[in-house]
């Protein structure tokens, strides 16, 4: 049996009538196989017809026909041969196989019946390239970069050279004796950074024109060198040459056609060499890289804090060329610097594509067998939102020569670092003035037209700061202001919208100056407070859930509060709430209760002492007082709250304070106004860093007529601020942080009577005493200088002489012996 293969040819367009005409061309390309032409009178892009030229080929037994052989060698469209008026139905008829111009090549006649035209297509002579090649003149197609060489480039650097040779000849039928070829050389043009250069020009390209004689070999040799510094030592170094025939008239006959290069031959030639490597006789290196990546489990975003990661790579196989480590920088971090360890040579640089950054570290070229590198990478913080509160590192060690299967698992490390924050929202509060002493006769009972008619001015100042190094993006602040009592009387009458300094903004408050009173221009107290940057007077700090009371003019709390005061007076509770009025005693100590804490401490008062305990399950608040002789307590229960108090006459009594462990509830805190009808002042603050502080100023007037309705003289007026963190960097959930609250208190008492002698300050007494002592010392000194303390006395021996001049018995001396220094008694008589 004889088997045959059927070859099918298909036209380009539908309804082009491909195959309507068919003719043989004989051997137009001089390859020993006849060729043929196929007409498509309605083919082509414009539908005016086309002729397809196919080269014949031989089919060997059992060989499949490639698609390349089935493609037309040339397609001639009607538009290619039209001069003037367009030709249609081009290719309706074909006739070939005859040499019409005596150039030893058959030509083709094409008919177009609708145009009443016939077109003669002449064949051009074919130039066959013979023995054309491009060759590196090296042994084994390798080059040793370590070998010494006498070659020097234009920079007088010693380089490694090799000879590159190009040879070519031509032949064919009907060709002239000489032709010209345009030759273009390209060195290492398959890589981005060429490694091979011509020694004469230091370039990677070269062009020349060669004159060839028929069937005569022509060769050109050039010296090329390898760049002294190169990174890619693994991939081959290539060279390429491109050939083109110079088209000019090769015959004196005008009708002769210029030759053409055989398009079925290779008109681009190439060769390649490889760099000699320490990889055994096969010159193939198989490395085995092992990557170790170390990062902290947690990273706290602090100011100027850097994240340090540690990278180690070891090669347990053959040389690894262009060994590199790729580290994907997570969102929220920026590459800063790398540090090589253990005297290893490493270079790292960031590469950015869009919003993604990859740090690429060159660790060796090659990274030799049984060698390794060790380095660290420092990453800076970048403020921005993360999809999740974590940093994911993808680190890959790679080389251009492949490893064995099964050894690549240790080349990749995927590590997650949890992101933490270190914030500390701190609340401050103060009252200006610290306390109020009023004279009710200075204010009106009705008919208010000016703010000064209401009562004393009172300003509470609230401040927010962040003592932690991690910034707080956003905070929500609510101030509960005791505007009215439960019966609707104004207590603290709001005069203005809240003032803020720093990154804060408050919503519009509708309850400001509802009576339309005439206001002073910006109060001097507000100006002073803003100039100071904080409230004057007492200050309260709430920090990390612990309350610190710095002066007696303010207090703070994070939930239930019980005020215990000792000595001097009594305390009365108004309605059991937090914000509003409480009555405070004279001198003494005060303690502020807070939840989730048990403390033991001593308290003492001016008149006596007492121990007290409190338990509560509601939002009520109770105040107690005790004295040395009696005690009193008053409470109003709400939602099951209960209080008890007992007195004793001792000092330094032990007081136990207990709070239930409970986090503050935001909704409960901002909706608990206690015994007043409060105004909610809502503000937002942020971002807060460790260098800025937000202040909120609320100015009001205390309504004297409302205050006088209470039967107590000494009271305290409280306002409250509640704050929470609403936004943190890097998608950290702010609900993990507690709600903070703070109370600011202002003691209020009537002014002392004018008839009472004012108490003399102790320093006046001290100065007067010292002045009296000084004056007395001066007087004593003056009298001593004047001799006031000296007395005049008679001399003893003169008195004795006067007495001796008058003896009683001078003759016998009355028994007196002059030799004895002795006066007898009768002489004296």
mmCIF file of C-alpha atoms in Angstrom, residues 205-399:
data_model
loop_
_atom_site.group_PDB
_atom_site.id
_atom_site.type_symbol
_atom_site.label_atom_id
_atom_site.label_comp_id
_atom_site.label_asym_id
_atom_site.label_seq_id
_atom_site.Cartn_x
_atom_site.Cartn_y
_atom_site.Cartn_z
ATOM 1 C CA UNK A 205 26.474 47.350 18.118
ATOM 2 C CA UNK A 206 28.424 47.498 14.880
ATOM 3 C CA UNK A 207 27.401 48.042 11.245
ATOM 4 C CA UNK A 208 29.350 47.451 8.042
ATOM 5 C CA UNK A 209 28.885 46.809 4.305
ATOM 6 C CA UNK A 210 30.631 43.785 2.757
ATOM 7 C CA UNK A 211 31.396 43.293 -0.957
ATOM 8 C CA UNK A 212 31.037 39.599 -1.827
ATOM 9 C CA UNK A 213 32.268 37.748 -4.873
ATOM 10 C CA UNK A 214 30.274 34.894 -6.282
ATOM 11 C CA UNK A 215 30.994 31.569 -4.538
ATOM 12 C CA UNK A 216 33.924 33.117 -2.637
ATOM 13 C CA UNK A 217 34.072 32.851 1.194
ATOM 14 C CA UNK A 218 34.511 36.127 3.058
ATOM 15 C CA UNK A 219 35.243 36.298 6.847
ATOM 16 C CA UNK A 220 35.497 39.102 9.406
ATOM 17 C CA UNK A 221 36.961 38.718 12.912
ATOM 18 C CA UNK A 222 36.514 41.171 15.825
ATOM 19 C CA UNK A 223 37.743 41.185 19.410
ATOM 20 C CA UNK A 224 35.029 41.454 22.036
ATOM 21 C CA UNK A 225 35.422 41.585 25.814
ATOM 22 C CA UNK A 226 33.361 40.788 28.875
ATOM 23 C CA UNK A 227 32.552 43.647 31.253
ATOM 24 C CA UNK A 228 34.816 43.528 34.335
ATOM 25 C CA UNK A 229 31.821 43.970 36.677
ATOM 26 C CA UNK A 230 28.803 41.863 35.867
ATOM 27 C CA UNK A 231 26.059 40.275 37.912
ATOM 28 C CA UNK A 232 24.594 37.718 35.557
ATOM 29 C CA UNK A 233 27.217 34.993 35.362
ATOM 30 C CA UNK A 234 24.848 32.137 34.688
ATOM 31 C CA UNK A 235 22.947 32.939 31.512
ATOM 32 C CA UNK A 236 24.834 32.604 28.194
ATOM 33 C CA UNK A 237 26.425 35.647 26.580
ATOM 34 C CA UNK A 238 25.125 35.901 23.032
ATOM 35 C CA UNK A 239 26.061 37.619 19.784
ATOM 36 C CA UNK A 240 23.860 38.117 16.743
ATOM 37 C CA UNK A 241 24.306 39.261 13.135
ATOM 38 C CA UNK A 242 21.590 40.493 10.758
ATOM 39 C CA UNK A 243 21.986 40.452 6.947
ATOM 40 C CA UNK A 244 20.328 42.570 4.258
ATOM 41 C CA UNK A 245 21.031 42.807 0.499
ATOM 42 C CA UNK A 246 21.875 46.236 -0.870
ATOM 43 C CA UNK A 247 19.347 46.821 -3.666
ATOM 44 C CA UNK A 248 20.927 48.410 -6.729
ATOM 45 C CA UNK A 249 20.962 47.730 -10.463
ATOM 46 C CA UNK A 250 23.262 44.822 -11.266
ATOM 47 C CA UNK A 251 22.724 44.895 -15.093
ATOM 48 C CA UNK A 252 22.926 47.386 -17.865
ATOM 49 C CA UNK A 253 19.468 46.321 -19.014
ATOM 50 C CA UNK A 254 16.794 48.591 -17.625
ATOM 51 C CA UNK A 255 14.220 45.818 -17.586
ATOM 52 C CA UNK A 256 16.405 43.559 -15.375
ATOM 53 C CA UNK A 257 15.183 43.055 -11.778
ATOM 54 C CA UNK A 258 17.471 43.282 -8.754
ATOM 55 C CA UNK A 259 18.096 40.028 -6.863
ATOM 56 C CA UNK A 260 16.607 39.179 -3.496
ATOM 57 C CA UNK A 261 17.861 37.080 -0.575
ATOM 58 C CA UNK A 262 16.244 33.721 -0.135
ATOM 59 C CA UNK A 263 13.627 34.391 2.529
ATOM 60 C CA UNK A 264 13.553 30.710 3.463
ATOM 61 C CA UNK A 265 17.134 30.943 4.721
ATOM 62 C CA UNK A 266 18.285 32.327 8.072
ATOM 63 C CA UNK A 267 19.052 35.979 7.627
ATOM 64 C CA UNK A 268 19.897 36.330 11.347
ATOM 65 C CA UNK A 269 22.683 34.273 12.817
ATOM 66 C CA UNK A 270 23.794 33.902 16.401
ATOM 67 C CA UNK A 271 26.176 32.206 18.784
ATOM 68 C CA UNK A 272 26.660 32.147 22.565
ATOM 69 C CA UNK A 273 29.268 31.387 25.184
ATOM 70 C CA UNK A 274 28.960 30.681 28.897
ATOM 71 C CA UNK A 275 31.082 31.825 31.807
ATOM 72 C CA UNK A 276 33.230 29.073 33.247
ATOM 73 C CA UNK A 277 31.968 28.087 36.704
ATOM 74 C CA UNK A 278 33.161 25.919 39.553
ATOM 75 C CA UNK A 279 30.463 23.362 38.953
ATOM 76 C CA UNK A 280 32.273 20.209 37.963
ATOM 77 C CA UNK A 281 32.885 18.766 34.499
ATOM 78 C CA UNK A 282 29.312 19.402 33.334
ATOM 79 C CA UNK A 283 29.626 23.111 34.194
ATOM 80 C CA UNK A 284 26.098 22.980 35.686
ATOM 81 C CA UNK A 285 25.705 24.218 39.266
ATOM 82 C CA UNK A 286 22.911 22.893 41.463
ATOM 83 C CA UNK A 287 22.687 24.946 44.687
ATOM 84 C CA UNK A 288 20.737 24.264 47.883
ATOM 85 C CA UNK A 289 19.771 27.497 49.655
ATOM 86 C CA UNK A 290 18.305 27.495 53.173
ATOM 87 C CA UNK A 291 16.596 30.643 54.442
ATOM 88 C CA UNK A 292 16.096 31.592 58.090
ATOM 89 C CA UNK A 293 13.973 34.669 58.865
ATOM 90 C CA UNK A 294 13.430 35.973 62.389
ATOM 91 C CA UNK A 295 10.983 38.737 63.395
ATOM 92 C CA UNK A 296 9.411 39.661 66.735
ATOM 93 C CA UNK A 297 6.025 38.128 67.493
ATOM 94 C CA UNK A 298 4.627 41.528 68.441
ATOM 95 C CA UNK A 299 5.503 45.060 67.406
ATOM 96 C CA UNK A 300 4.290 48.139 69.253
ATOM 97 C CA UNK A 301 3.844 51.201 67.099
ATOM 98 C CA UNK A 302 5.666 53.912 69.013
ATOM 99 C CA UNK A 303 7.206 57.195 68.030
ATOM 100 C CA UNK A 304 10.520 56.701 66.207
ATOM 101 C CA UNK A 305 10.318 52.941 66.816
ATOM 102 C CA UNK A 306 11.893 50.689 64.181
ATOM 103 C CA UNK A 307 11.116 47.073 63.408
ATOM 104 C CA UNK A 308 14.230 44.940 62.999
ATOM 105 C CA UNK A 309 14.134 41.619 61.165
ATOM 106 C CA UNK A 310 16.981 39.126 60.908
ATOM 107 C CA UNK A 311 17.842 37.195 57.730
ATOM 108 C CA UNK A 312 20.270 34.274 57.295
ATOM 109 C CA UNK A 313 20.920 32.320 54.073
ATOM 110 C CA UNK A 314 23.247 29.328 53.742
ATOM 111 C CA UNK A 315 24.205 27.383 50.611
ATOM 112 C CA UNK A 316 24.621 23.639 51.145
ATOM 113 C CA UNK A 317 24.956 22.874 47.432
ATOM 114 C CA UNK A 318 27.096 24.071 44.540
ATOM 115 C CA UNK A 319 27.674 27.716 43.669
ATOM 116 C CA UNK A 320 24.503 29.815 43.539
ATOM 117 C CA UNK A 321 24.664 32.568 40.937
ATOM 118 C CA UNK A 322 22.854 35.875 41.392
ATOM 119 C CA UNK A 323 21.649 34.698 44.776
ATOM 120 C CA UNK A 324 19.129 37.168 46.146
ATOM 121 C CA UNK A 325 16.670 37.611 48.967
ATOM 122 C CA UNK A 326 13.307 39.244 48.254
ATOM 123 C CA UNK A 327 11.415 40.726 51.211
ATOM 124 C CA UNK A 328 7.931 42.151 50.652
ATOM 125 C CA UNK A 329 7.513 45.204 52.881
ATOM 126 C CA UNK A 330 4.096 45.030 54.581
ATOM 127 C CA UNK A 331 1.680 47.904 54.399
ATOM 128 C CA UNK A 332 2.353 50.272 57.281
ATOM 129 C CA UNK A 333 6.153 49.993 57.092
ATOM 130 C CA UNK A 334 8.888 51.722 55.117
ATOM 131 C CA UNK A 335 12.328 50.388 54.261
ATOM 132 C CA UNK A 336 15.074 52.270 56.087
ATOM 133 C CA UNK A 337 18.441 50.522 55.962
ATOM 134 C CA UNK A 338 20.160 47.155 56.088
ATOM 135 C CA UNK A 339 23.078 46.094 58.265
ATOM 136 C CA UNK A 340 25.471 43.295 57.280
ATOM 137 C CA UNK A 341 26.546 40.958 60.068
ATOM 138 C CA UNK A 342 29.442 38.550 60.571
ATOM 139 C CA UNK A 343 31.626 40.246 57.913
ATOM 140 C CA UNK A 344 29.358 39.161 55.080
ATOM 141 C CA UNK A 345 28.957 41.140 51.862
ATOM 142 C CA UNK A 346 25.350 42.132 51.198
ATOM 143 C CA UNK A 347 23.716 44.996 49.302
ATOM 144 C CA UNK A 348 20.008 45.784 49.627
ATOM 145 C CA UNK A 349 17.792 48.260 47.807
ATOM 146 C CA UNK A 350 14.021 48.845 47.668
ATOM 147 C CA UNK A 351 12.022 48.424 44.496
ATOM 148 C CA UNK A 352 8.598 50.030 44.324
ATOM 149 C CA UNK A 353 5.826 49.083 41.932
ATOM 150 C CA UNK A 354 2.624 50.958 42.574
ATOM 151 C CA UNK A 355 1.907 50.762 46.295
ATOM 152 C CA UNK A 356 4.001 47.620 46.789
ATOM 153 C CA UNK A 357 7.624 47.741 47.917
ATOM 154 C CA UNK A 358 10.057 44.850 47.777
ATOM 155 C CA UNK A 359 13.524 44.912 49.284
ATOM 156 C CA UNK A 360 15.974 43.055 47.040
ATOM 157 C CA UNK A 361 19.254 41.960 48.623
ATOM 158 C CA UNK A 362 22.165 40.628 46.564
ATOM 159 C CA UNK A 363 23.834 38.015 48.749
ATOM 160 C CA UNK A 364 26.456 36.650 46.355
ATOM 161 C CA UNK A 365 27.346 36.083 42.721
ATOM 162 C CA UNK A 366 28.114 33.386 43.231
ATOM 163 C CA UNK A 367 27.247 32.406 46.774
ATOM 164 C CA UNK A 368 29.855 29.707 47.100
ATOM 165 C CA UNK A 369 29.360 26.194 48.377
ATOM 166 C CA UNK A 370 29.126 25.877 52.177
ATOM 167 C CA UNK A 371 28.978 29.684 52.541
ATOM 168 C CA UNK A 372 26.303 31.899 54.014
ATOM 169 C CA UNK A 373 25.284 35.485 54.738
ATOM 170 C CA UNK A 374 23.742 37.193 57.758
ATOM 171 C CA UNK A 375 22.128 40.639 57.788
ATOM 172 C CA UNK A 376 19.311 42.639 59.366
ATOM 173 C CA UNK A 377 16.789 45.016 57.829
ATOM 174 C CA UNK A 378 15.396 48.021 59.692
ATOM 175 C CA UNK A 379 11.879 49.160 58.816
ATOM 176 C CA UNK A 380 10.262 52.456 59.803
ATOM 177 C CA UNK A 381 6.631 53.020 60.673
ATOM 178 C CA UNK A 382 4.247 54.525 58.164
ATOM 179 C CA UNK A 383 0.983 55.932 59.407
ATOM 180 C CA UNK A 384 -1.868 54.420 57.467
ATOM 181 C CA UNK A 385 -4.752 52.044 57.730
ATOM 182 C CA UNK A 386 -4.142 48.317 57.687
ATOM 183 C CA UNK A 387 -6.698 45.795 56.587
ATOM 184 C CA UNK A 388 -5.859 43.787 59.699
ATOM 185 C CA UNK A 389 -3.831 44.609 62.821
ATOM 186 C CA UNK A 390 -0.900 42.510 61.689
ATOM 187 C CA UNK A 391 2.162 42.660 59.468
ATOM 188 C CA UNK A 392 2.728 39.802 57.054
ATOM 189 C CA UNK A 393 6.239 39.188 55.744
ATOM 190 C CA UNK A 394 6.904 37.086 52.650
ATOM 191 C CA UNK A 395 10.622 36.396 52.282
ATOM 192 C CA UNK A 396 12.093 34.394 49.384
ATOM 193 C CA UNK A 397 15.684 33.328 48.688
ATOM 194 C CA UNK A 398 16.290 32.766 44.999
ATOM 195 C CA UNK A 399 19.060 32.095 42.522
#
